[in-house]
Amino acid sequence: MDFNDLADLIFPNAKEISYYEEKYPERNLPEGATVTRFAPSPTGFIHIGGLFGSIIDRKLAEQSKGVFILRIEDTDQKREIENGVAQIVDGLKAFDIIPDEGVVSENEEIGNYGPYKQSQRKDIYQAYAKHLIKQGLAYPCFCTPEELEEIRTKQESAKIRPGYYGVWAKYRNFPIDEAVEKIKNGENYIIRFKSQGREDRRIKHKDSIKGNIEFPENDQDIVIIKADGLPTYHFAHAVDDHLMRVTHVIRGDEWVSSLPLHLELFRALGFRPPKYAHTATIMKDENGSKRKISKRKDPEAAVSYYHEQGIPSDAVVEYLLNIANSSFEPWRRANPDKSISEFELQLNKMSVSRSSF
Ligand code: GLU
């Protein structure tokens, strides 16, 4: 028994990844064209931070004759709500943000790089997970929730970094024959990435907004395929942004700490990573200190609030561009009558510190 047998047993029907690499070729776009995506979960509302990101996505794609994609990240089916997709599409439309490609209504999509709802891409993720298993870069983990809890408790009481890594990763070096037997016996499992990283080594990265940043390498054997066969966010991010040939990932800076993991996943999968631009979280001033705008506490967190208050969409977009780009205000002063569409957004003029809203 070898890794190939294990991979075939777990995903007997998965296609070779070459099939997908050919099906979704490099895009034929003008030099320098930027491909961006907004990738919300359909939880029933658009957060002001999501609108902020999608304005940037839309503009960068438009300015460079690129493509702006709307992808729906619905792999956490517990969080999903009815009409969640329509609310996102209509919510963006109200601000004149129309994707070139991707989901355009609850049941329709356009473009050749789909499906654009992650729940419909199960076969694709499984093909790439199988590919990793064959190379010994992913493996089945049979830990029960109780066992994982036990690991966490031990780490906590010994004041050790938490997680499933190194010696704590119980099934990392489990004999293939025994794994095969467990699977044949019908035991439950999930698929984990077998990290090759080391916590005592550092990686450097240049973020398009934050500039040079440095982190310890990832060494966590994170879950890539869950028990329901769907991927985790991290794995889907790598597979989708590669296959959709996204050039720039613009997302909130709460994701910056996942970067070492994402860069490692791209490398393990043989993908060239996209450029990352982590935008500063929009903050709220409260009693002299700053905090994140929260969906629970602040009505202005949801973009629907501005319509309810009678605030014109253009005003909201102007305001967001103003906190996004230091060159917006002088441009607006010099061009009071021009349409927002004529403003050129520059990633290197994005604000790095967290602006108050
Ligand atoms: N689905 C993720 C979110 O809603 C997307 C993050 C990303 O843009 O990569 O936060």
Coordinates of N, CA and C and ligand atoms in Angstrom, one line a residue, residues 37 39-41 73 233 237 249-251 254-255, ligand 1:
R37 N -11.6 39.5 -7.1 CA -12.9 38.8 -6.8 C -13.3 39.3 -5.4
A39 N -15.6 37.7 -2.4 CA -15.9 36.3 -2.1 C -16.6 36.2 -0.8
P40 N -17.8 36.8 -0.7 CA -18.5 36.7 0.6 C -19.2 35.4 0.8
S41 N -19.5 35.2 2.1 CA -20.4 34.0 2.5 C -21.8 34.6 2.5
E73 N -18.9 32.0 -1.2 CA -18.2 31.1 -0.4 C -19.2 30.4 0.6
Y233 N -12.1 27.2 4.2 CA -11.9 28.4 3.5 C -10.4 28.4 2.9
H237 N -9.7 28.8 -1.0 CA -9.1 30.0 -1.4 C -7.9 29.7 -2.4
V249 N -5.6 39.4 -4.7 CA -6.6 39.1 -3.7 C -6.6 40.3 -2.7
I250 N -7.8 41.0 -2.7 CA -7.9 42.2 -1.9 C -8.9 41.7 -0.8
R251 N -8.4 41.8 0.4 CA -9.3 41.3 1.5 C -8.9 42.0 2.8
E254 N -7.8 41.1 8.6 CA -8.0 40.0 9.6 C -7.4 38.7 9.0
W255 N -7.2 38.7 7.7 CA -6.7 37.5 7.0 C -5.1 37.5 6.9
Ligands
GLU1 N1 -15.4 34.3 2.5 C1 -14.3 35.1 3.1 C2 -15.0 36.1 4.0 O1 -16.2 36.3 3.8 C3 -13.5 35.7 2.0 C4 -12.2 36.2 2.4 C5 -11.3 36.5 1.2 O2 -11.6 37.5 0.5 O3 -10.5 35.7 0.8 O4 -14.4 36.7 4.8

